[in-house]
Structure formats: structure tokens, C-alpha cells
Amino acid sequence: GEGGKERKGGGGGDGSAPIRHPLAWNKEEFYDEKALDIEMRRVFDVCHGCRRCFNLCNSFPKLFDLIDNAPSGELDSVPSSSFKGVVDDCTVCDLCFLTKCPYTPPHALNVDFPHLMLRYRAVEQAEGNKSAAARLNPVPEGEDKVKMGASAGGMSMEGHGDPAR
């Protein structure tokens, strides 16, 4: 670092606190698997080139080993299906974001590893919910909407009086 001082994480490495942007969990794009994969590859590439977080949770050694042992030694030859192990090992302790990473916002690279892990888990959960719903209520060929309520053989409140009483 400059002047014998080690640069601290956050704010582009200048020692200032990082800025945490809110998760856009209520936007449809947040759950887009292709966009998620692109963002994971972008962030993982930054992490792989830096490695300041190597001694934090096991996500980082796992990520670096995945890339280092890949056929090309680069992220381009790591299958996206391998990312789950990296995500599963993240404890979301925030140490990488708060203390180690020099690329957190307001840095232009805008790296927020814990939020990315949460996004992956949210997409995984949403996909699991979709597949569970499909198993529980399969849509017949040619139908594009799931029927709900009494007309579909579901529950009806008819004859049960006012539920507020």
C-alpha cells in the first residue's frame, strides 16, 4: 500500500466504507438465470484476479480451485453448474464485502459477493418453487393458465357465511 499502509476494503480500496445497494428482489430481472450467470462470471473473474479474500470462508478457495483446475485455467472453461458449491459454502458473514474487497461500491466494478450469493439462492428457490408447483399442479397440454378456486375443484367459501364473524 501507499506510505507503508495496507489499503482497506470498500469504497474502491481507499479505506472508506463500502456502499451497499439494495437487492432488487422484487424485479423480474433479478430472477433471470442467464443474467445471473453473466453477473456471477463477471464477479468471479474479478475475485479470481484479486484473491484478497482467500482466507475467509471456503467459497473463495473453492472458487479459485475450480478456476485454477479448469482446462483453460480460466473461468471460461468452468461449467456454471459448478457454481453451486461456491454459493453453498458462503456463510454471508459479509467479511469479504466489509473488510477485504477493494472493488465494492462505489468502485466501478461494483462487487458485492454476499448479495450475489443471496441472489443465486433466491433464483434457486424460485426455480424450486416453480418446479414443485408444476409437479403438484401440472398444466395440461394446450392450457397456459392454472385454474384456481371452486371451478377447478378447489375450495369455495359459498355457504360458509361471512368469514369475519
mmCIF file of N, CA and C in Angstrom, residues 61-130:
data_model
loop_
_atom_site.group_PDB
_atom_site.id
_atom_site.type_symbol
_atom_site.label_atom_id
_atom_site.label_comp_id
_atom_site.label_asym_id
_atom_site.label_seq_id
_atom_site.Cartn_x
_atom_site.Cartn_y
_atom_site.Cartn_z
ATOM 1 N N PRO A 61 -11.554 -20.290 -1.606
ATOM 2 C CA PRO A 61 -10.653 -21.356 -2.061
ATOM 3 C C PRO A 61 -11.343 -22.300 -3.059
ATOM 4 N N LYS A 62 -12.623 -22.576 -2.813
ATOM 5 C CA LYS A 62 -13.359 -23.449 -3.735
ATOM 6 C C LYS A 62 -13.442 -22.810 -5.124
ATOM 7 N N LEU A 63 -13.767 -21.510 -5.175
ATOM 8 C CA LEU A 63 -13.844 -20.795 -6.447
ATOM 9 C C LEU A 63 -12.490 -20.791 -7.149
ATOM 10 N N PHE A 64 -11.443 -20.460 -6.427
ATOM 11 C CA PHE A 64 -10.116 -20.375 -7.035
ATOM 12 C C PHE A 64 -9.646 -21.740 -7.530
ATOM 13 N N ASP A 65 -9.923 -22.803 -6.766
ATOM 14 C CA ASP A 65 -9.567 -24.162 -7.212
ATOM 15 C C ASP A 65 -10.346 -24.552 -8.464
ATOM 16 N N LEU A 66 -11.643 -24.211 -8.497
ATOM 17 C CA LEU A 66 -12.457 -24.511 -9.683
ATOM 18 C C LEU A 66 -11.827 -23.908 -10.941
ATOM 19 N N ILE A 67 -11.430 -22.657 -10.823
ATOM 20 C CA ILE A 67 -10.881 -21.953 -11.984
ATOM 21 C C ILE A 67 -9.465 -22.447 -12.297
ATOM 22 N N ASP A 68 -8.634 -22.549 -11.273
ATOM 23 C CA ASP A 68 -7.247 -22.972 -11.478
ATOM 24 C C ASP A 68 -7.154 -24.380 -12.063
ATOM 25 N N ASN A 69 -8.098 -25.252 -11.695
ATOM 26 C CA ASN A 69 -8.083 -26.640 -12.176
ATOM 27 C C ASN A 69 -8.908 -26.852 -13.440
ATOM 28 N N ALA A 70 -9.511 -25.789 -13.964
ATOM 29 C CA ALA A 70 -10.298 -25.878 -15.195
ATOM 30 C C ALA A 70 -9.352 -26.107 -16.378
ATOM 31 N N PRO A 71 -9.854 -26.690 -17.460
ATOM 32 C CA PRO A 71 -8.993 -26.983 -18.624
ATOM 33 C C PRO A 71 -8.181 -25.791 -19.120
ATOM 34 N N SER A 72 -8.785 -24.600 -19.137
ATOM 35 C CA SER A 72 -8.060 -23.421 -19.637
ATOM 36 C C SER A 72 -7.372 -22.652 -18.509
ATOM 37 N N GLY A 73 -7.649 -23.016 -17.260
ATOM 38 C CA GLY A 73 -7.133 -22.263 -16.135
ATOM 39 C C GLY A 73 -7.834 -20.927 -15.974
ATOM 40 N N GLU A 74 -8.914 -20.748 -16.702
ATOM 41 C CA GLU A 74 -9.704 -19.523 -16.665
ATOM 42 C C GLU A 74 -11.174 -19.871 -16.452
ATOM 43 N N LEU A 75 -11.963 -18.885 -16.106
ATOM 44 C CA LEU A 75 -13.378 -19.070 -15.809
ATOM 45 C C LEU A 75 -14.185 -19.559 -17.007
ATOM 46 N N ASP A 76 -13.720 -19.255 -18.222
ATOM 47 C CA ASP A 76 -14.489 -19.620 -19.419
ATOM 48 C C ASP A 76 -14.667 -21.129 -19.577
ATOM 49 N N SER A 77 -13.818 -21.923 -18.934
ATOM 50 C CA SER A 77 -13.954 -23.383 -19.060
ATOM 51 C C SER A 77 -14.533 -24.023 -17.795
ATOM 52 N N VAL A 78 -15.096 -23.220 -16.908
ATOM 53 C CA VAL A 78 -15.760 -23.731 -15.706
ATOM 54 C C VAL A 78 -17.259 -23.776 -15.984
ATOM 55 N N PRO A 79 -17.871 -24.963 -15.858
ATOM 56 C CA PRO A 79 -19.324 -25.035 -16.090
ATOM 57 C C PRO A 79 -20.099 -24.302 -14.989
ATOM 58 N N SER A 80 -21.141 -23.628 -15.372
ATOM 59 C CA SER A 80 -21.960 -22.874 -14.419
ATOM 60 C C SER A 80 -22.525 -23.765 -13.324
ATOM 61 N N SER A 81 -22.735 -25.029 -13.627
ATOM 62 C CA SER A 81 -23.272 -25.954 -12.625
ATOM 63 C C SER A 81 -22.313 -26.117 -11.440
ATOM 64 N N SER A 82 -21.040 -25.792 -11.629
ATOM 65 C CA SER A 82 -20.051 -25.881 -10.550
ATOM 66 C C SER A 82 -20.180 -24.743 -9.546
ATOM 67 N N PHE A 83 -20.907 -23.696 -9.893
ATOM 68 C CA PHE A 83 -21.006 -22.525 -9.030
ATOM 69 C C PHE A 83 -21.776 -22.819 -7.740
ATOM 70 N N LYS A 84 -22.651 -23.811 -7.755
ATOM 71 C CA LYS A 84 -23.482 -24.111 -6.586
ATOM 72 C C LYS A 84 -22.630 -24.377 -5.345
ATOM 73 N N GLY A 85 -21.533 -25.103 -5.509
ATOM 74 C CA GLY A 85 -20.657 -25.391 -4.365
ATOM 75 C C GLY A 85 -20.061 -24.131 -3.767
ATOM 76 N N VAL A 86 -19.729 -23.173 -4.609
ATOM 77 C CA VAL A 86 -19.190 -21.892 -4.146
ATOM 78 C C VAL A 86 -20.269 -21.157 -3.350
ATOM 79 N N VAL A 87 -21.476 -21.138 -3.878
ATOM 80 C CA VAL A 87 -22.598 -20.467 -3.213
ATOM 81 C C VAL A 87 -22.917 -21.151 -1.885
ATOM 82 N N ASP A 88 -22.952 -22.475 -1.904
ATOM 83 C CA ASP A 88 -23.300 -23.216 -0.688
ATOM 84 C C ASP A 88 -22.294 -22.990 0.438
ATOM 85 N N ASP A 89 -21.045 -22.719 0.096
ATOM 86 C CA ASP A 89 -20.018 -22.501 1.123
ATOM 87 C C ASP A 89 -19.984 -21.072 1.656
ATOM 88 N N CYS A 90 -20.727 -20.163 1.054
ATOM 89 C CA CYS A 90 -20.762 -18.780 1.535
ATOM 90 C C CYS A 90 -21.648 -18.709 2.776
ATOM 91 N N THR A 91 -21.100 -18.151 3.840
ATOM 92 C CA THR A 91 -21.859 -18.019 5.082
ATOM 93 C C THR A 91 -22.566 -16.667 5.173
ATOM 94 N N VAL A 92 -22.405 -15.831 4.182
ATOM 95 C CA VAL A 92 -22.970 -14.481 4.137
ATOM 96 C C VAL A 92 -22.586 -13.708 5.402
ATOM 97 N N CYS A 93 -21.337 -13.873 5.810
ATOM 98 C CA CYS A 93 -20.837 -13.160 7.005
ATOM 99 C C CYS A 93 -20.510 -11.711 6.684
ATOM 100 N N ASP A 94 -20.341 -11.391 5.395
ATOM 101 C CA ASP A 94 -20.066 -10.034 4.920
ATOM 102 C C ASP A 94 -18.618 -9.573 5.120
ATOM 103 N N LEU A 95 -17.742 -10.424 5.637
ATOM 104 C CA LEU A 95 -16.358 -10.004 5.847
ATOM 105 C C LEU A 95 -15.674 -9.618 4.543
ATOM 106 N N CYS A 96 -15.950 -10.364 3.471
ATOM 107 C CA CYS A 96 -15.329 -10.020 2.186
ATOM 108 C C CYS A 96 -15.767 -8.620 1.758
ATOM 109 N N PHE A 97 -17.048 -8.344 1.882
ATOM 110 C CA PHE A 97 -17.600 -7.054 1.469
ATOM 111 C C PHE A 97 -17.109 -5.910 2.360
ATOM 112 N N LEU A 98 -17.118 -6.130 3.659
ATOM 113 C CA LEU A 98 -16.816 -5.053 4.602
ATOM 114 C C LEU A 98 -15.332 -4.815 4.841
ATOM 115 N N THR A 99 -14.496 -5.857 4.695
ATOM 116 C CA THR A 99 -13.097 -5.691 5.098
ATOM 117 C C THR A 99 -12.052 -5.992 4.041
ATOM 118 N N LYS A 100 -12.330 -6.846 3.082
ATOM 119 C CA LYS A 100 -11.276 -7.307 2.176
ATOM 120 C C LYS A 100 -11.353 -6.749 0.764
ATOM 121 N N CYS A 101 -12.543 -6.702 0.213
ATOM 122 C CA CYS A 101 -12.680 -6.419 -1.214
ATOM 123 C C CYS A 101 -12.452 -4.947 -1.550
ATOM 124 N N PRO A 102 -11.481 -4.671 -2.422
ATOM 125 C CA PRO A 102 -11.260 -3.286 -2.842
ATOM 126 C C PRO A 102 -12.189 -2.854 -3.980
ATOM 127 N N TYR A 103 -13.064 -3.753 -4.431
ATOM 128 C CA TYR A 103 -13.910 -3.478 -5.599
ATOM 129 C C TYR A 103 -15.387 -3.303 -5.256
ATOM 130 N N THR A 104 -15.691 -3.098 -3.974
ATOM 131 C CA THR A 104 -17.076 -2.872 -3.573
ATOM 132 C C THR A 104 -17.505 -1.466 -3.986
ATOM 133 N N PRO A 105 -18.808 -1.226 -4.100
ATOM 134 C CA PRO A 105 -19.273 0.115 -4.454
ATOM 135 C C PRO A 105 -18.773 1.137 -3.437
ATOM 136 N N PRO A 106 -18.359 2.299 -3.852
ATOM 137 C CA PRO A 106 -18.606 2.934 -5.138
ATOM 138 C C PRO A 106 -17.589 2.624 -6.239
ATOM 139 N N HIS A 107 -16.736 1.619 -6.079
ATOM 140 C CA HIS A 107 -15.810 1.260 -7.157
ATOM 141 C C HIS A 107 -16.610 0.900 -8.406
ATOM 142 N N ALA A 108 -16.058 1.207 -9.568
ATOM 143 C CA ALA A 108 -16.747 0.961 -10.843
ATOM 144 C C ALA A 108 -17.057 -0.526 -11.064
ATOM 145 N N LEU A 109 -16.258 -1.434 -10.480
ATOM 146 C CA LEU A 109 -16.521 -2.867 -10.658
ATOM 147 C C LEU A 109 -17.718 -3.350 -9.838
ATOM 148 N N ASN A 110 -18.109 -2.594 -8.817
ATOM 149 C CA ASN A 110 -19.364 -2.836 -8.106
ATOM 150 C C ASN A 110 -19.524 -4.294 -7.656
ATOM 151 N N VAL A 111 -18.537 -4.824 -6.934
ATOM 152 C CA VAL A 111 -18.575 -6.214 -6.485
ATOM 153 C C VAL A 111 -19.242 -6.293 -5.112
ATOM 154 N N ASP A 112 -20.282 -7.109 -5.026
ATOM 155 C CA ASP A 112 -20.937 -7.411 -3.751
ATOM 156 C C ASP A 112 -21.175 -8.919 -3.734
ATOM 157 N N PHE A 113 -20.142 -9.645 -3.327
ATOM 158 C CA PHE A 113 -20.169 -11.106 -3.340
ATOM 159 C C PHE A 113 -21.317 -11.667 -2.488
ATOM 160 N N PRO A 114 -21.507 -11.208 -1.237
ATOM 161 C CA PRO A 114 -22.613 -11.770 -0.443
ATOM 162 C C PRO A 114 -23.981 -11.562 -1.085
ATOM 163 N N HIS A 115 -24.222 -10.399 -1.666
ATOM 164 C CA HIS A 115 -25.517 -10.166 -2.321
ATOM 165 C C HIS A 115 -25.673 -11.063 -3.544
ATOM 166 N N LEU A 116 -24.591 -11.332 -4.234
ATOM 167 C CA LEU A 116 -24.652 -12.230 -5.386
ATOM 168 C C LEU A 116 -25.009 -13.648 -4.941
ATOM 169 N N MET A 117 -24.465 -14.066 -3.808
ATOM 170 C CA MET A 117 -24.787 -15.395 -3.271
ATOM 171 C C MET A 117 -26.265 -15.455 -2.871
ATOM 172 N N LEU A 118 -26.765 -14.376 -2.291
ATOM 173 C CA LEU A 118 -28.190 -14.326 -1.938
ATOM 174 C C LEU A 118 -29.065 -14.365 -3.186
ATOM 175 N N ARG A 119 -28.637 -13.678 -4.225
ATOM 176 C CA ARG A 119 -29.394 -13.688 -5.479
ATOM 177 C C ARG A 119 -29.441 -15.094 -6.062
ATOM 178 N N TYR A 120 -28.304 -15.781 -6.080
ATOM 179 C CA TYR A 120 -28.261 -17.159 -6.582
ATOM 180 C C TYR A 120 -29.248 -18.025 -5.788
ATOM 181 N N ARG A 121 -29.218 -17.887 -4.473
ATOM 182 C CA ARG A 121 -30.114 -18.689 -3.624
ATOM 183 C C ARG A 121 -31.574 -18.343 -3.875
ATOM 184 N N ALA A 122 -31.865 -17.075 -4.120
ATOM 185 C CA ALA A 122 -33.245 -16.654 -4.409
ATOM 186 C C ALA A 122 -33.713 -17.247 -5.738
ATOM 187 N N VAL A 123 -32.838 -17.230 -6.749
ATOM 188 C CA VAL A 123 -33.187 -17.807 -8.053
ATOM 189 C C VAL A 123 -33.390 -19.312 -7.909
ATOM 190 N N GLU A 124 -32.493 -19.945 -7.168
ATOM 191 C CA GLU A 124 -32.599 -21.382 -6.928
ATOM 192 C C GLU A 124 -33.920 -21.712 -6.229
ATOM 193 N N GLN A 125 -34.277 -20.921 -5.228
ATOM 194 C CA GLN A 125 -35.540 -21.116 -4.500
ATOM 195 C C GLN A 125 -36.737 -20.902 -5.416
ATOM 196 N N ALA A 126 -36.692 -19.844 -6.218
ATOM 197 C CA ALA A 126 -37.793 -19.554 -7.138
ATOM 198 C C ALA A 126 -37.953 -20.686 -8.146
ATOM 199 N N GLU A 127 -36.852 -21.195 -8.655
ATOM 200 C CA GLU A 127 -36.913 -22.309 -9.601
ATOM 201 C C GLU A 127 -37.468 -23.553 -8.918
ATOM 202 N N GLY A 128 -37.053 -23.786 -7.687
ATOM 203 C CA GLY A 128 -37.564 -24.925 -6.926
ATOM 204 C C GLY A 128 -39.050 -24.814 -6.689
ATOM 205 N N ASN A 129 -39.507 -23.601 -6.397
ATOM 206 C CA ASN A 129 -40.939 -23.375 -6.191
ATOM 207 C C ASN A 129 -41.707 -23.598 -7.480
ATOM 208 N N LYS A 130 -41.125 -23.151 -8.620
ATOM 209 C CA LYS A 130 -41.785 -23.360 -9.913
ATOM 210 C C LYS A 130 -41.891 -24.845 -10.222
#
